[in-house]
PDB file of C-alpha atoms in Angstrom:
ATOM      1  CA  LEU A   1     -80.029  68.944 177.204  1.00 87.00           C
ATOM      2  CA  LEU A   2     -77.792  72.218 178.374  1.00 87.00           C
ATOM      3  CA  SER A   3     -75.333  73.152 175.970  1.00 84.00           C
ATOM      4  CA  LEU A   4     -72.462  76.007 177.145  1.00 82.00           C
ATOM      5  CA  GLY A   5     -70.753  77.528 174.304  1.00 75.00           C
ATOM      6  CA  THR A   6     -67.128  79.166 175.224  1.00 70.00           C
ATOM      7  CA  GLY A   7     -68.202  82.371 173.262  1.00 71.00           C
ATOM      8  CA  THR A   8     -67.630  83.941 170.060  1.00 70.00           C
ATOM      9  CA  THR A   9     -66.643  87.157 169.381  1.00 63.00           C
ATOM     10  CA  SER A  10     -67.343  89.418 167.009  1.00 58.00           C
ATOM     11  CA  GLU A  11     -65.118  89.220 164.598  1.00 55.00           C
ATOM     12  CA  PHE A  12     -67.817  88.730 161.840  1.00 52.00           C
ATOM     13  CA  ASP A  13     -69.480  91.669 162.030  1.00 52.00           C
ATOM     14  CA  LYS A  14     -66.158  93.659 160.482  1.00 63.00           C
ATOM     15  CA  THR A  15     -65.856  94.279 157.503  1.00 70.00           C
ATOM     16  CA  HIS A  16     -62.793  94.204 155.222  1.00 73.00           C
ATOM     17  CA  THR A  17     -62.579  96.238 151.656  1.00 82.00           C
ATOM     18  CA  ALA A  18     -60.518  94.566 148.793  1.00 86.00           C
ATOM     19  CA  GLU A  19     -57.267  96.687 149.484  1.00 88.00           C
ATOM     20  CA  GLU A  20     -57.347  95.689 153.010  1.00 85.00           C
ATOM     21  CA  THR A  21     -57.223  91.490 152.113  1.00 83.00           C
ATOM     22  CA  ALA A  22     -55.200  92.139 149.061  1.00 88.00           C
ATOM     23  CA  LYS A  23     -52.479  92.960 151.183  1.00 89.00           C
ATOM     24  CA  TRP A  24     -53.005  89.895 153.429  1.00 87.00           C
ATOM     25  CA  GLY A  25     -51.099  86.611 153.533  1.00 87.00           C
ATOM     26  CA  ALA A  26     -51.307  83.254 153.845  1.00 87.00           C
ATOM     27  CA  LEU A  27     -51.948  83.236 157.869  1.00 86.00           C
ATOM     28  CA  GLN A  28     -54.203  85.863 157.816  1.00 83.00           C
ATOM     29  CA  TRP A  29     -56.468  83.885 154.990  1.00 83.00           C
ATOM     30  CA  MET A  30     -55.683  80.576 157.114  1.00 80.00           C
ATOM     31  CA  LEU A  31     -57.201  82.010 160.693  1.00 77.00           C
ATOM     32  CA  VAL A  32     -60.320  84.198 159.010  1.00 76.00           C
ATOM     33  CA  ILE A  33     -60.428  80.503 157.729  1.00 76.00           C
ATOM     34  CA  GLN A  34     -60.407  78.581 161.142  1.00 73.00           C
ATOM     35  CA  GLN A  35     -62.778  81.279 162.893  1.00 71.00           C
ATOM     36  CA  MET A  36     -64.811  80.788 160.438  1.00 71.00           C
ATOM     37  CA  THR A  37     -65.000  77.219 160.292  1.00 72.00           C
ATOM     38  CA  GLU A  38     -65.106  77.299 164.181  1.00 69.00           C
ATOM     39  CA  ALA A  39     -68.298  79.489 164.013  1.00 66.00           C
ATOM     40  CA  ALA A  40     -69.855  77.521 161.262  1.00 69.00           C
ATOM     41  CA  SER A  41     -69.827  74.445 163.661  1.00 72.00           C
ATOM     42  CA  SER A  42     -71.029  75.770 166.867  1.00 73.00           C
ATOM     43  CA  TYR A  43     -73.941  77.875 165.681  1.00 74.00           C
ATOM     44  CA  MET A  44     -74.716  74.195 162.959  1.00 82.00           C
ATOM     45  CA  THR A  45     -73.950  71.625 166.093  1.00 81.00           C
ATOM     46  CA  ASP A  46     -76.718  74.311 168.008  1.00 80.00           C
ATOM     47  CA  TYR A  47     -79.286  74.403 165.153  1.00 83.00           C
ATOM     48  CA  TYR A  48     -79.188  70.845 164.243  1.00 82.00           C
ATOM     49  CA  LEU A  49     -80.026  69.888 168.867  1.00 87.00           C
ATOM     50  CA  SER A  50     -82.515  72.462 168.830  1.00 87.00           C
ATOM     51  CA  THR A  51     -84.059  70.930 165.422  1.00 89.00           C
ATOM     52  CA  VAL A  52     -83.789  67.696 167.248  1.00 91.00           C
ATOM     53  CA  PHE A  53     -85.345  68.621 170.615  1.00 90.00           C
ATOM     54  CA  GLN A  54     -88.030  70.397 168.718  1.00 89.00           C
ATOM     55  CA  ASP A  55     -89.221  67.954 166.514  1.00 91.00           C
ATOM     56  CA  LEU A  56     -89.855  65.275 169.653  1.00 91.00           C
ATOM     57  CA  HIS A  57     -91.835  67.805 171.290  1.00 90.00           C
ATOM     58  CA  SER A  58     -88.831  68.614 174.048  1.00 88.00           C
ATOM     59  CA  GLN A  59     -87.636  72.274 172.767  1.00 86.00           C
ATOM     60  CA  ASN A  60     -88.144  73.489 176.792  1.00 84.00           C
ATOM     61  CA  ASN A  61     -85.329  70.170 177.656  1.00 88.00           C
ATOM     62  CA  TYR A  62     -83.043  71.781 175.562  1.00 89.00           C
ATOM     63  CA  LEU A  63     -80.814  75.448 176.499  1.00 89.00           C
ATOM     64  CA  ARG A  64     -77.925  76.833 174.513  1.00 89.00           C
ATOM     65  CA  VAL A  65     -75.799  79.342 176.467  1.00 90.00           C
ATOM     66  CA  GLN A  66     -73.844  81.521 174.594  1.00 86.00           C
ATOM     67  CA  GLU A  67     -71.886  85.093 174.759  1.00 86.00           C
ATOM     68  CA  ASN A  68     -71.949  85.839 170.467  1.00 78.00           C
ATOM     69  CA  ALA A  69     -69.371  89.801 171.029  1.00 79.00           C
ATOM     70  CA  LEU A  70     -66.648  88.639 173.459  1.00 81.00           C
ATOM     71  CA  THR A  71     -64.428  91.699 172.840  1.00 81.00           C
ATOM     72  CA  GLY A  72     -60.375  92.408 174.404  1.00 82.00           C
ATOM     73  CA  THR A  73     -59.242  89.997 176.448  1.00 84.00           C
ATOM     74  CA  THR A  74     -62.356  88.274 177.362  1.00 83.00           C
ATOM     75  CA  THR A  75     -61.676  86.762 173.830  1.00 79.00           C
ATOM     76  CA  LYS A  76     -58.530  85.025 175.205  1.00 80.00           C
ATOM     77  CA  ALA A  77     -58.851  81.383 176.822  1.00 77.00           C
ATOM     78  CA  ASP A  78     -55.723  81.803 178.049  1.00 84.00           C
ATOM     79  CA  ASP A  79     -55.757  84.712 179.869  1.00 87.00           C
ATOM     80  CA  ALA A  80     -56.013  84.194 183.781  1.00 90.00           C
ATOM     81  CA  SER A  81     -55.564  87.211 185.138  1.00 93.00           C
ATOM     82  CA  GLU A  82     -58.050  88.611 187.953  1.00 94.00           C
ATOM     83  CA  ALA A  83     -58.875  91.266 185.594  1.00 94.00           C
ATOM     84  CA  ASN A  84     -59.877  89.194 182.513  1.00 91.00           C
ATOM     85  CA  MET A  85     -61.693  87.092 185.629  1.00 93.00           C
ATOM     86  CA  GLU A  86     -64.133  90.178 186.890  1.00 94.00           C
ATOM     87  CA  LEU A  87     -64.696  90.504 183.385  1.00 92.00           C
ATOM     88  CA  LEU A  88     -65.758  87.739 182.419  1.00 91.00           C
ATOM     89  CA  ALA A  89     -68.227  87.730 185.367  1.00 93.00           C
ATOM     90  CA  GLN A  90     -69.612  90.708 183.848  1.00 94.00           C
ATOM     91  CA  VAL A  91     -70.038  89.049 180.329  1.00 93.00           C
ATOM     92  CA  GLY A  92     -71.410  86.362 182.488  1.00 93.00           C
ATOM     93  CA  GLU A  93     -74.106  89.337 184.336  1.00 95.00           C
ATOM     94  CA  ASN A  94     -74.881  91.172 181.224  1.00 94.00           C
ATOM     95  CA  LEU A  95     -75.831  87.344 179.286  1.00 94.00           C
ATOM     96  CA  LEU A  96     -78.496  86.829 181.941  1.00 96.00           C
ATOM     97  CA  LYS A  97     -80.148  90.137 180.805  1.00 96.00           C
ATOM     98  CA  LYS A  98     -80.410  88.904 177.522  1.00 95.00           C
ATOM     99  CA  PRO A  99     -83.367  87.685 175.312  1.00 94.00           C
ATOM    100  CA  VAL A 100     -82.170  83.173 174.893  1.00 91.00           C
ATOM    101  CA  SER A 101     -83.393  84.288 171.016  1.00 86.00           C
ATOM    102  CA  LYS A 102     -84.582  86.462 168.737  1.00 85.00           C
ATOM    103  CA  ASP A 103     -87.626  84.379 168.937  1.00 84.00           C
ATOM    104  CA  ASN A 104     -87.491  83.246 172.720  1.00 84.00           C
ATOM    105  CA  HIS A 105     -87.850  86.632 174.523  1.00 91.00           C
ATOM    106  CA  GLU A 106     -87.465  84.821 177.688  1.00 93.00           C
ATOM    107  CA  THR A 107     -84.316  86.283 179.426  1.00 96.00           C
ATOM    108  CA  TYR A 108     -81.171  83.216 180.163  1.00 95.00           C
ATOM    109  CA  GLU A 109     -81.472  84.010 183.458  1.00 97.00           C
ATOM    110  CA  VAL A 110     -85.088  83.171 183.711  1.00 96.00           C
ATOM    111  CA  ALA A 111     -84.107  80.254 181.315  1.00 94.00           C
ATOM    112  CA  LEU A 112     -81.769  78.808 183.214  1.00 95.00           C
ATOM    113  CA  LYS A 113     -84.079  78.972 186.578  1.00 96.00           C
ATOM    114  CA  ARG A 114     -87.031  76.848 184.399  1.00 93.00           C
ATOM    115  CA  PHE A 115     -84.658  74.595 183.668  1.00 91.00           C
ATOM    116  CA  ALA A 116     -83.113  74.144 187.059  1.00 94.00           C
ATOM    117  CA  LYS A 117     -86.542  73.699 188.044  1.00 94.00           C
ATOM    118  CA  LEU A 118     -86.886  70.698 185.570  1.00 91.00           C
ATOM    119  CA  LEU A 119     -84.011  69.198 186.488  1.00 90.00           C
ATOM    120  CA  SER A 120     -84.624  68.866 190.075  1.00 94.00           C
ATOM    121  CA  ASP A 121     -88.222  68.153 189.248  1.00 94.00           C
ATOM    122  CA  ARG A 122     -87.050  65.238 187.668  1.00 91.00           C
ATOM    123  CA  LYS A 123     -84.631  64.213 189.456  1.00 92.00           C
ATOM    124  CA  LYS A 124     -86.978  63.828 192.998  1.00 94.00           C
ATOM    125  CA  LEU A 125     -89.599  62.006 190.767  1.00 92.00           C
ATOM    126  CA  ARG A 126     -87.041  59.373 189.567  1.00 91.00           C
ATOM    127  CA  ALA A 127     -86.034  58.844 193.618  1.00 91.00           C
ATOM    128  CA  ASN A 128     -89.750  58.784 194.669  1.00 89.00           C
ATOM    129  CA  LYS A 129     -90.173  55.746 191.994  1.00 87.00           C
ATOM    130  CA  ALA A 130     -86.494  54.279 193.334  1.00 83.00           C
ATOM    131  CA  SER A 131     -88.002  54.717 196.894  1.00 76.00           C
ATOM    132  CA  PHE A 132     -90.930  51.943 195.910  1.00 71.00           C
TER     133      PHE A 132
END
């Protein structure tokens, strides 16, 4: 299973003082709650799937690809400007050089190549079985 995320912001890394949050209105609180819910859902889905694949001794058959520190215009899903597309392409290029996780120091580039070979080998195996 190749799980492709749409990315998340580093918004949750920011801390706010009591004085700041005391000035927030209902809309600000609703946006914060929505962001937290979306992030939690993404993390929980990844955690659940990776746990299931580990339990099946198939952890090499699951790869989640997601950038978790988007900033600026790269966080806007409706910005299809040429400049933003170039920024997103750069985000992808940079992501390829990052490790998959704290526990897995394999880079996304290496992991995706390994995953592609795995899928190719399985397709060839199915094709060979079908020809018999």
